[in-house]
PDB file of C-alpha atoms and ligand atoms in Angstrom:
ATOM      1  CA  MET A 554       8.069 -21.152  -7.413  1.00 80.00           C
ATOM      2  CA  ASN A 555      10.304 -22.149  -4.192  1.00 90.00           C
ATOM      3  CA  ILE A 556      11.553 -20.505  -0.967  1.00 92.00           C
ATOM      4  CA  ASN A 557      14.381 -18.416  -2.939  1.00 92.00           C
ATOM      5  CA  SER A 558      11.558 -17.024  -5.399  1.00 96.00           C
ATOM      6  CA  PRO A 559      11.156 -13.482  -5.133  1.00 97.00           C
ATOM      7  CA  ILE A 560       8.208 -11.554  -3.405  1.00 98.00           C
ATOM      8  CA  GLY A 561       6.064  -9.971  -6.198  1.00 98.00           C
ATOM      9  CA  ILE A 562       4.630  -6.358  -5.305  1.00 98.00           C
ATOM     10  CA  PHE A 563       2.829  -4.154  -7.532  1.00 98.00           C
ATOM     11  CA  ASP A 564       1.169  -0.738  -7.653  1.00 98.00           C
ATOM     12  CA  SER A 565      -0.820   1.742  -9.910  1.00 97.00           C
ATOM     13  CA  GLY A 566       2.854   3.732  -9.595  1.00 97.00           C
ATOM     14  CA  LEU A 567       5.602   4.588  -7.437  1.00 96.00           C
ATOM     15  CA  GLY A 568       3.329   5.015  -4.201  1.00 97.00           C
ATOM     16  CA  GLY A 569       3.819   1.371  -3.557  1.00 98.00           C
ATOM     17  CA  LEU A 570       7.116   1.662  -2.779  1.00 97.00           C
ATOM     18  CA  SER A 571       6.036   2.735   0.368  1.00 98.00           C
ATOM     19  CA  VAL A 572       4.729  -0.530   0.898  1.00 98.00           C
ATOM     20  CA  LEU A 573       8.123  -2.040  -0.478  1.00 98.00           C
ATOM     21  CA  ARG A 574       9.962   0.059   2.475  1.00 97.00           C
ATOM     22  CA  GLN A 575       7.975  -1.942   5.086  1.00 98.00           C
ATOM     23  CA  PHE A 576       8.697  -5.278   3.902  1.00 98.00           C
ATOM     24  CA  ILE A 577      12.313  -4.596   3.517  1.00 96.00           C
ATOM     25  CA  ARG A 578      12.122  -3.685   7.149  1.00 96.00           C
ATOM     26  CA  PHE A 579      10.265  -6.677   8.304  1.00 96.00           C
ATOM     27  CA  LEU A 580      11.677  -9.225   5.598  1.00 96.00           C
ATOM     28  CA  PRO A 581      15.280  -7.827   4.755  1.00 93.00           C
ATOM     29  CA  ASN A 582      16.575 -10.968   3.217  1.00 92.00           C
ATOM     30  CA  GLU A 583      13.817 -11.418   0.546  1.00 95.00           C
ATOM     31  CA  ASN A 584      14.345 -11.013  -2.850  1.00 95.00           C
ATOM     32  CA  TYR A 585      11.894  -8.737  -4.309  1.00 97.00           C
ATOM     33  CA  VAL A 586      10.100  -7.683  -7.871  1.00 98.00           C
ATOM     34  CA  TYR A 587       8.106  -4.341  -8.093  1.00 98.00           C
ATOM     35  CA  LEU A 588       6.247  -3.276 -10.580  1.00 98.00           C
ATOM     36  CA  GLY A 589       4.736   0.253 -10.868  1.00 97.00           C
ATOM     37  CA  ASP A 590       1.902   0.750 -13.824  1.00 98.00           C
ATOM     38  CA  THR A 591       3.187   4.094 -14.047  1.00 97.00           C
ATOM     39  CA  ALA A 592       2.002   4.564 -17.591  1.00 97.00           C
ATOM     40  CA  ARG A 593      -1.797   4.319 -16.141  1.00 97.00           C
ATOM     41  CA  VAL A 594      -1.417   5.892 -12.627  1.00 96.00           C
ATOM     42  CA  PRO A 595      -3.806   7.023 -10.990  1.00 97.00           C
ATOM     43  CA  TYR A 596      -5.914   4.093 -10.357  1.00 97.00           C
ATOM     44  CA  GLY A 597      -8.019   5.835  -7.747  1.00 96.00           C
ATOM     45  CA  ASN A 598     -10.474   7.751  -9.999  1.00 93.00           C
ATOM     46  CA  LYS A 599     -10.950   4.779 -12.065  1.00 96.00           C
ATOM     47  CA  SER A 600     -13.854   2.533 -12.729  1.00 97.00           C
ATOM     48  CA  LYS A 601     -14.096  -0.803 -11.061  1.00 97.00           C
ATOM     49  CA  ASP A 602     -13.665  -2.492 -14.460  1.00 97.00           C
ATOM     50  CA  ILE A 603     -10.756  -0.581 -15.427  1.00 98.00           C
ATOM     51  CA  ILE A 604      -8.878  -1.377 -12.029  1.00 98.00           C
ATOM     52  CA  GLN A 605      -9.616  -5.368 -12.235  1.00 98.00           C
ATOM     53  CA  ARG A 606      -8.446  -5.378 -15.878  1.00 98.00           C
ATOM     54  CA  TYR A 607      -5.053  -3.415 -14.847  1.00 98.00           C
ATOM     55  CA  ALA A 608      -4.963  -5.663 -11.847  1.00 98.00           C
ATOM     56  CA  ILE A 609      -4.909  -8.970 -13.611  1.00 98.00           C
ATOM     57  CA  GLU A 610      -2.481  -7.593 -16.013  1.00 98.00           C
ATOM     58  CA  CYS A 611      -0.066  -6.576 -13.266  1.00 98.00           C
ATOM     59  CA  ALA A 612      -0.762 -10.013 -11.392  1.00 98.00           C
ATOM     60  CA  ASN A 613       0.183 -12.069 -14.775  1.00 98.00           C
ATOM     61  CA  PHE A 614       3.332 -10.127 -15.297  1.00 98.00           C
ATOM     62  CA  LEU A 615       4.418 -10.724 -11.798  1.00 98.00           C
ATOM     63  CA  ILE A 616       3.501 -14.406 -12.086  1.00 98.00           C
ATOM     64  CA  GLN A 617       5.570 -15.008 -15.087  1.00 98.00           C
ATOM     65  CA  LYS A 618       8.371 -13.733 -12.739  1.00 98.00           C
ATOM     66  CA  ASP A 619       7.640 -16.959 -11.126  1.00 97.00           C
ATOM     67  CA  VAL A 620       7.046 -14.934  -7.409  1.00 98.00           C
ATOM     68  CA  LYS A 621       6.073 -16.872  -4.214  1.00 98.00           C
ATOM     69  CA  MET A 622       3.625 -14.106  -3.209  1.00 98.00           C
ATOM     70  CA  ILE A 623       1.907 -11.196  -4.723  1.00 98.00           C
ATOM     71  CA  VAL A 624       1.625  -8.091  -2.666  1.00 98.00           C
ATOM     72  CA  ILE A 625      -1.077  -5.874  -3.819  1.00 99.00           C
ATOM     73  CA  ALA A 626       0.527  -2.612  -2.616  1.00 98.00           C
ATOM     74  CA  CYS A 627      -2.390  -0.476  -3.908  1.00 98.00           C
ATOM     75  CA  ASN A 628      -5.087   0.310  -1.911  1.00 98.00           C
ATOM     76  CA  THR A 629      -7.523   0.810  -4.565  1.00 98.00           C
ATOM     77  CA  VAL A 630      -6.501  -2.383  -6.161  1.00 98.00           C
ATOM     78  CA  SER A 631      -6.908  -3.935  -2.632  1.00 98.00           C
ATOM     79  CA  SER A 632     -10.384  -2.661  -2.468  1.00 98.00           C
ATOM     80  CA  LEU A 633     -11.812  -3.248  -5.815  1.00 98.00           C
ATOM     81  CA  ALA A 634      -9.822  -6.052  -7.758  1.00 98.00           C
ATOM     82  CA  ILE A 635      -8.271  -8.690  -4.915  1.00 98.00           C
ATOM     83  CA  GLU A 636     -10.707 -11.119  -5.903  1.00 98.00           C
ATOM     84  CA  SER A 637      -9.577 -11.037  -9.497  1.00 98.00           C
ATOM     85  CA  VAL A 638      -5.675 -11.153  -8.377  1.00 98.00           C
ATOM     86  CA  ILE A 639      -6.534 -14.208  -6.271  1.00 98.00           C
ATOM     87  CA  GLU A 640      -8.144 -15.809  -9.139  1.00 98.00           C
ATOM     88  CA  SER A 641      -5.331 -15.296 -11.403  1.00 98.00           C
ATOM     89  CA  ALA A 642      -2.786 -16.423  -8.785  1.00 98.00           C
ATOM     90  CA  LYS A 643      -3.813 -19.676  -8.626  1.00 96.00           C
ATOM     91  CA  SER A 644      -1.874 -21.163  -5.458  1.00 95.00           C
ATOM     92  CA  ILE A 645       0.259 -18.101  -4.910  1.00 97.00           C
ATOM     93  CA  PRO A 646      -0.701 -16.692  -1.804  1.00 98.00           C
ATOM     94  CA  VAL A 647      -2.136 -12.878  -2.473  1.00 98.00           C
ATOM     95  CA  VAL A 648      -1.755 -10.227   0.482  1.00 98.00           C
ATOM     96  CA  GLY A 649      -3.573  -6.788   0.099  1.00 98.00           C
ATOM     97  CA  MET A 650      -3.950  -3.888   2.130  1.00 98.00           C
ATOM     98  CA  ILE A 651      -7.359  -3.951   3.570  1.00 98.00           C
ATOM     99  CA  LYS A 652      -7.331  -7.083   5.764  1.00 98.00           C
ATOM    100  CA  PRO A 653      -4.023  -6.097   7.361  1.00 98.00           C
ATOM    101  CA  GLY A 654      -5.199  -2.532   7.874  1.00 98.00           C
ATOM    102  CA  SER A 655      -8.423  -3.406   9.425  1.00 98.00           C
ATOM    103  CA  HIS A 656      -7.150  -5.736  11.892  1.00 97.00           C
ATOM    104  CA  ALA A 657      -4.836  -3.318  13.040  1.00 98.00           C
ATOM    105  CA  ALA A 658      -7.370  -0.753  13.679  1.00 98.00           C
ATOM    106  CA  LEU A 659      -9.744  -2.769  15.454  1.00 97.00           C
ATOM    107  CA  ARG A 660      -6.708  -3.665  17.611  1.00 96.00           C
ATOM    108  CA  SER A 661      -5.842  -0.078  18.074  1.00 97.00           C
ATOM    109  CA  THR A 662      -9.143   1.422  18.914  1.00 97.00           C
ATOM    110  CA  LYS A 663     -10.223   2.075  22.840  1.00 96.00           C
ATOM    111  CA  ASN A 664     -13.333   4.144  21.886  1.00 95.00           C
ATOM    112  CA  GLY A 665     -14.573   2.368  19.078  1.00 96.00           C
ATOM    113  CA  LYS A 666     -14.298   5.144  16.543  1.00 97.00           C
ATOM    114  CA  ILE A 667     -12.060   4.737  13.448  1.00 98.00           C
ATOM    115  CA  GLY A 668     -11.634   7.066  10.424  1.00 98.00           C
ATOM    116  CA  ILE A 669     -10.383   5.890   7.332  1.00 98.00           C
ATOM    117  CA  ILE A 670      -8.769   7.795   4.262  1.00 98.00           C
ATOM    118  CA  GLY A 671      -8.291   6.880   0.532  1.00 98.00           C
ATOM    119  CA  THR A 672      -8.952   7.601  -2.754  1.00 98.00           C
ATOM    120  CA  ARG A 673     -12.363   8.150  -4.236  1.00 97.00           C
ATOM    121  CA  ALA A 674     -12.409   4.525  -5.702  1.00 97.00           C
ATOM    122  CA  THR A 675     -11.285   2.771  -2.170  1.00 98.00           C
ATOM    123  CA  ILE A 676     -13.670   5.176  -0.137  1.00 98.00           C
ATOM    124  CA  SER A 677     -16.499   4.269  -2.352  1.00 97.00           C
ATOM    125  CA  SER A 678     -16.159   0.873  -2.360  1.00 98.00           C
ATOM    126  CA  LYS A 679     -16.347   0.794   1.321  1.00 98.00           C
ATOM    127  CA  ALA A 680     -13.954  -2.157   1.399  1.00 98.00           C
ATOM    128  CA  TYR A 681     -12.415  -1.301   4.693  1.00 98.00           C
ATOM    129  CA  LYS A 682     -15.491  -0.071   6.256  1.00 98.00           C
ATOM    130  CA  LEU A 683     -17.281  -3.619   5.340  1.00 97.00           C
ATOM    131  CA  GLU A 684     -13.776  -5.610   6.484  1.00 98.00           C
ATOM    132  CA  ILE A 685     -13.980  -3.878   9.932  1.00 98.00           C
ATOM    133  CA  GLU A 686     -17.560  -4.749  10.003  1.00 95.00           C
ATOM    134  CA  ALA A 687     -16.693  -8.362   9.493  1.00 96.00           C
ATOM    135  CA  LEU A 688     -14.025  -8.863  11.839  1.00 96.00           C
ATOM    136  CA  ASN A 689     -15.482  -6.900  14.658  1.00 94.00           C
ATOM    137  CA  GLN A 690     -16.649  -9.231  17.220  1.00 82.00           C
ATOM    138  CA  ASN A 691     -17.906  -7.457  20.111  1.00 75.00           C
ATOM    139  CA  LYS A 692     -16.856  -3.799  20.108  1.00 76.00           C
ATOM    140  CA  SER A 693     -19.350  -1.050  19.207  1.00 91.00           C
ATOM    141  CA  ILE A 694     -17.806   0.542  16.417  1.00 95.00           C
ATOM    142  CA  GLU A 695     -18.428   3.597  14.321  1.00 96.00           C
ATOM    143  CA  VAL A 696     -16.604   3.950  11.012  1.00 97.00           C
ATOM    144  CA  ASN A 697     -16.054   7.532   9.383  1.00 98.00           C
ATOM    145  CA  SER A 698     -14.614   7.565   5.849  1.00 98.00           C
ATOM    146  CA  GLN A 699     -13.171  10.622   3.838  1.00 98.00           C
ATOM    147  CA  PRO A 700     -11.626  10.624   0.406  1.00 98.00           C
ATOM    148  CA  CYS A 701      -8.340  12.645  -0.032  1.00 98.00           C
ATOM    149  CA  PRO A 702      -7.986  12.883  -3.633  1.00 97.00           C
ATOM    150  CA  LEU A 703      -5.458  15.798  -3.287  1.00 98.00           C
ATOM    151  CA  PHE A 704      -2.651  14.083  -1.067  1.00 98.00           C
ATOM    152  CA  VAL A 705      -1.716  11.842  -3.908  1.00 97.00           C
ATOM    153  CA  PRO A 706      -0.304  14.891  -6.600  1.00 96.00           C
ATOM    154  CA  LEU A 707       0.617  16.845  -3.613  1.00 97.00           C
ATOM    155  CA  VAL A 708       3.193  14.090  -2.064  1.00 96.00           C
ATOM    156  CA  GLU A 709       4.197  13.135  -5.903  1.00 93.00           C
ATOM    157  CA  GLU A 710       4.926  16.751  -6.071  1.00 93.00           C
ATOM    158  CA  GLY A 711       7.125  16.891  -2.907  1.00 93.00           C
ATOM    159  CA  LEU A 712       5.485  18.979  -1.063  1.00 96.00           C
ATOM    160  CA  LEU A 713       5.372  17.035   2.141  1.00 96.00           C
ATOM    161  CA  ASN A 714       5.698  19.758   4.665  1.00 93.00           C
ATOM    162  CA  SER A 715       4.399  23.008   2.393  1.00 97.00           C
ATOM    163  CA  GLU A 716       1.593  25.146   3.797  1.00 97.00           C
ATOM    164  CA  ALA A 717      -0.967  24.360   1.107  1.00 97.00           C
ATOM    165  CA  THR A 718      -0.722  20.694   1.871  1.00 98.00           C
ATOM    166  CA  ARG A 719      -1.203  21.397   5.840  1.00 98.00           C
ATOM    167  CA  GLN A 720      -4.106  23.600   4.440  1.00 98.00           C
ATOM    168  CA  ILE A 721      -5.679  21.011   2.509  1.00 98.00           C
ATOM    169  CA  ALA A 722      -5.321  18.237   5.060  1.00 98.00           C
ATOM    170  CA  TYR A 723      -7.081  20.442   7.549  1.00 97.00           C
ATOM    171  CA  ASN A 724      -9.916  20.805   5.467  1.00 97.00           C
ATOM    172  CA  TYR A 725     -10.024  17.077   4.805  1.00 98.00           C
ATOM    173  CA  LEU A 726      -9.504  15.865   8.600  1.00 98.00           C
ATOM    174  CA  GLN A 727     -11.576  18.457  10.141  1.00 96.00           C
ATOM    175  CA  SER A 728     -14.424  16.125  10.520  1.00 94.00           C
ATOM    176  CA  PHE A 729     -12.949  13.376  12.177  1.00 97.00           C
ATOM    177  CA  LYS A 730     -11.909  15.817  14.990  1.00 93.00           C
ATOM    178  CA  ASP A 731     -15.552  16.829  15.369  1.00 91.00           C
ATOM    179  CA  CYS A 732     -16.581  12.436  15.422  1.00 93.00           C
ATOM    180  CA  ASP A 733     -13.435  12.204  17.954  1.00 95.00           C
ATOM    181  CA  ILE A 734     -11.983   9.211  16.106  1.00 98.00           C
ATOM    182  CA  ASP A 735      -8.886   7.664  17.898  1.00 98.00           C
ATOM    183  CA  THR A 736      -7.730   5.583  15.317  1.00 98.00           C
ATOM    184  CA  LEU A 737      -7.064   6.381  11.753  1.00 98.00           C
ATOM    185  CA  ILE A 738      -6.385   3.957   8.513  1.00 98.00           C
ATOM    186  CA  LEU A 739      -4.073   5.692   5.792  1.00 98.00           C
ATOM    187  CA  GLY A 740      -5.688   3.696   3.268  1.00 98.00           C
ATOM    188  CA  CYS A 741      -3.424   5.033   0.346  1.00 98.00           C
ATOM    189  CA  THR A 742       0.114   4.322  -0.763  1.00 98.00           C
ATOM    190  CA  HIS A 743       1.019   7.901  -0.533  1.00 98.00           C
ATOM    191  CA  TYR A 744      -0.608   8.970   3.016  1.00 98.00           C
ATOM    192  CA  PRO A 745       2.407   7.659   5.001  1.00 98.00           C
ATOM    193  CA  LEU A 746       4.491  10.246   3.854  1.00 97.00           C
ATOM    194  CA  LEU A 747       2.061  12.887   5.164  1.00 98.00           C
ATOM    195  CA  ALA A 748       2.031  11.016   8.526  1.00 98.00           C
ATOM    196  CA  ASN A 749       3.842  14.560  10.200  1.00 97.00           C
ATOM    197  CA  ILE A 750       0.951  16.846   8.969  1.00 98.00           C
ATOM    198  CA  ILE A 751      -1.816  14.508   9.811  1.00 98.00           C
ATOM    199  CA  HIS A 752      -0.347  13.779  13.427  1.00 98.00           C
ATOM    200  CA  ASP A 753      -0.133  17.565  13.800  1.00 97.00           C
ATOM    201  CA  ILE A 754      -4.005  17.666  12.833  1.00 97.00           C
ATOM    202  CA  LEU A 755      -5.255  15.258  14.617  1.00 98.00           C
ATOM    203  CA  PRO A 756      -2.872  14.610  17.717  1.00 97.00           C
ATOM    204  CA  GLY A 757      -3.281  11.462  20.069  1.00 96.00           C
ATOM    205  CA  VAL A 758      -4.791   9.544  17.135  1.00 98.00           C
ATOM    206  CA  ASN A 759      -3.243   6.357  16.007  1.00 98.00           C
ATOM    207  CA  LEU A 760      -2.196   6.184  12.552  1.00 98.00           C
ATOM    208  CA  ILE A 761      -2.278   2.977  10.938  1.00 98.00           C
ATOM    209  CA  ASP A 762      -0.023   1.956   7.829  1.00 98.00           C
ATOM    210  CA  SER A 763      -1.461  -0.585   6.158  1.00 98.00           C
ATOM    211  CA  GLY A 764       1.836  -1.591   4.373  1.00 98.00           C
ATOM    212  CA  GLU A 765       3.408  -1.896   7.378  1.00 98.00           C
ATOM    213  CA  HIS A 766       0.753  -4.180   9.139  1.00 98.00           C
ATOM    214  CA  ALA A 767       0.978  -6.213   5.662  1.00 98.00           C
ATOM    215  CA  ALA A 768       4.430  -7.017   5.621  1.00 98.00           C
ATOM    216  CA  VAL A 769       4.092  -8.319   9.386  1.00 98.00           C
ATOM    217  CA  ASN A 770       1.354 -10.649   8.240  1.00 98.00           C
ATOM    218  CA  SER A 771       3.505 -11.521   5.117  1.00 98.00           C
ATOM    219  CA  LEU A 772       5.937 -12.637   7.506  1.00 97.00           C
ATOM    220  CA  ARG A 773       3.874 -14.692   9.329  1.00 97.00           C
ATOM    221  CA  LEU A 774       2.337 -16.617   6.446  1.00 97.00           C
ATOM    222  CA  LEU A 775       5.544 -17.142   4.604  1.00 97.00           C
ATOM    223  CA  ALA A 776       6.862 -18.841   7.905  1.00 96.00           C
ATOM    224  CA  GLU A 777       3.602 -20.936   8.422  1.00 95.00           C
ATOM    225  CA  ARG A 778       4.143 -21.716   4.494  1.00 95.00           C
ATOM    226  CA  ASN A 779       7.550 -22.773   5.063  1.00 95.00           C
ATOM    227  CA  LEU A 780       8.477 -19.917   2.216  1.00 95.00           C
ATOM    228  CA  LEU A 781      10.707 -17.990   4.041  1.00 95.00           C
ATOM    229  CA  LYS A 782      14.135 -17.631   2.189  1.00 91.00           C
ATOM    230  CA  ASP A 783      16.796 -19.941   3.833  1.00 73.00           C
ATOM    231  CA  ASP A 784      19.365 -17.854   4.421  1.00 66.00           C
ATOM    232  CA  SER A 785      16.742 -15.585   6.574  1.00 53.00           C
ATOM    233  CA  ASN A 786      19.061 -15.499   9.551  1.00 58.00           C
ATOM    234  CA  ILE A 787      21.613 -13.579   7.312  1.00 60.00           C
ATOM    235  CA  PHE A 788      21.358  -9.814   7.381  1.00 60.00           C
ATOM    236  CA  VAL A 789      22.197  -8.375   3.837  1.00 63.00           C
ATOM    237  CA  GLU A 790      22.574  -4.560   3.847  1.00 66.00           C
ATOM    238  CA  GLN A 791      20.009  -4.157   0.451  1.00 74.00           C
ATOM    239  CA  PRO A 792      17.818  -6.556  -0.811  1.00 85.00           C
ATOM    240  CA  LYS A 793      17.871  -7.471  -4.322  1.00 91.00           C
ATOM    241  CA  ILE A 794      14.933  -5.838  -5.955  1.00 95.00           C
ATOM    242  CA  ASP A 795      13.941  -6.306 -10.255  1.00 96.00           C
ATOM    243  CA  PHE A 796      12.423  -2.836 -10.580  1.00 97.00           C
ATOM    244  CA  PHE A 797       9.931  -2.687 -13.588  1.00 97.00           C
ATOM    245  CA  VAL A 798       7.327   0.310 -14.651  1.00 97.00           C
ATOM    246  CA  THR A 799       5.375   0.790 -17.698  1.00 98.00           C
ATOM    247  CA  ASP A 800       6.720   4.389 -18.224  1.00 97.00           C
ATOM    248  CA  LEU A 801       9.519   6.122 -16.897  1.00 94.00           C
ATOM    249  CA  PRO A 802       8.298   9.352 -14.930  1.00 87.00           C
ATOM    250  CA  GLN A 803      10.496  12.133 -15.342  1.00 88.00           C
ATOM    251  CA  ASN A 804      11.103  12.545 -11.387  1.00 88.00           C
ATOM    252  CA  PHE A 805      11.572   9.102 -11.022  1.00 91.00           C
ATOM    253  CA  HIS A 806      14.432   9.244  -8.912  1.00 91.00           C
ATOM    254  CA  LYS A 807      13.352  11.833  -6.759  1.00 91.00           C
ATOM    255  CA  GLN A 808      10.140  10.380  -6.101  1.00 92.00           C
ATOM    256  CA  ALA A 809      11.815   6.695  -5.584  1.00 94.00           C
ATOM    257  CA  ILE A 810      13.646   7.799  -2.909  1.00 95.00           C
ATOM    258  CA  SER A 811      11.243   9.549  -1.091  1.00 94.00           C
ATOM    259  CA  PHE A 812       8.977   6.570  -1.009  1.00 97.00           C
ATOM    260  CA  LEU A 813      11.501   3.999  -0.411  1.00 95.00           C
ATOM    261  CA  GLY A 814      14.249   5.462   1.350  1.00 93.00           C
ATOM    262  CA  PHE A 815      17.390   4.770  -0.882  1.00 92.00           C
ATOM    263  CA  GLU A 816      17.919   4.973  -4.186  1.00 90.00           C
ATOM    264  CA  VAL A 817      17.277   2.563  -6.845  1.00 89.00           C
ATOM    265  CA  GLU A 818      18.790   1.538  -9.977  1.00 89.00           C
ATOM    266  CA  LYS A 819      16.739   2.722 -13.429  1.00 90.00           C
ATOM    267  CA  PRO A 820      14.031   0.281 -13.633  1.00 95.00           C
ATOM    268  CA  GLU A 821      13.278  -1.635 -16.922  1.00 96.00           C
ATOM    269  CA  LEU A 822      10.693  -0.550 -18.980  1.00 97.00           C
ATOM    270  CA  VAL A 823       7.496  -3.248 -19.619  1.00 97.00           C
ATOM    271  CA  GLU A 824       4.599  -3.495 -21.773  1.00 96.00           C
ATOM    272  CA  LEU A 825       1.408  -5.330 -20.024  1.00 96.00           C
ATOM    273  CA  GLY A 826      -1.534  -6.635 -21.595  1.00 81.00           C
TER     274      GLY A 826
HETATM  275  N1  LIG B1039      -1.632   3.327  -5.180  1.00 75.80           N
HETATM  276  C1  LIG B1039      -3.058   4.172  -4.880  1.00 75.80           C
HETATM  277  C2  LIG B1039      -3.414   3.565  -3.653  1.00 75.80           C
HETATM  278  O1  LIG B1039      -3.070   3.131  -2.880  1.00 75.80           O
HETATM  279  C3  LIG B1039      -2.956   5.782  -5.115  1.00 75.80           C
HETATM  280  C4  LIG B1039      -2.559   6.190  -6.319  1.00 75.80           C
HETATM  281  C5  LIG B1039      -3.424   6.004  -7.506  1.00 75.80           C
HETATM  282  O2  LIG B1039      -4.915   6.641  -7.283  1.00 75.80           O
HETATM  283  O3  LIG B1039      -2.974   5.204  -8.159  1.00 75.80           O
HETATM  284  O4  LIG B1039      -4.867   3.746  -3.591  1.00 75.80           O
END
């Protein structure tokens, strides 16, 4: 592993490309290896034991690619299996979504009322809530959480602006109106794509994209460890991304573009385990 090694990012599927997008925004000169465990997605309704096992397999794959950092793009894995990934990664730094998202939410809130949305596994783990409580020094904080399991399939079907999505979002988010939150953590790879709808339902609420804050934190962490790529002052138009999946979804290209914002080459199929 050296400064020219790639940053490794993994997710349960293609949703983590929304996180890769943020990394490219803040670290455009780095090389990337992306692994999407598309054969076993979704993780968000699976048990802790299974999620930990899958997470270790994904991390080991990236370690074999000689990455200089492991980014857990998946909020579900970040909630339930970050310790297992850190153990496997040994000296390689590991960045998850929970800490950066929680820090950003605490910085954002004025009235101390923070909302969290995520998969069922993420919400029932209470990972965000516990992290916010641990980081909170002096503010009086109230945290309200809501699982939004239908958001993942709606986004994957490309229904980003449909009336059905709007209605479902309204049902999920209604309770946040009643408790007057001023900050909402989008605690799932897919939810930043629904930011417009969420914003319409909760106007004035600051939406926290954990992937964006993870990218900013990683920039800092790599700089501190002298691990930024040596040509980091030269802007390249599109970074080098080695793309791996465990299954090729039928609508791969459409999904990849909607999460990442640009077209990618066909990924390589791999088996984990
Ligand atoms: N990537 C997952 C997350 O961020 C969402 C999809 C899944 O359930 O696997 O929690």
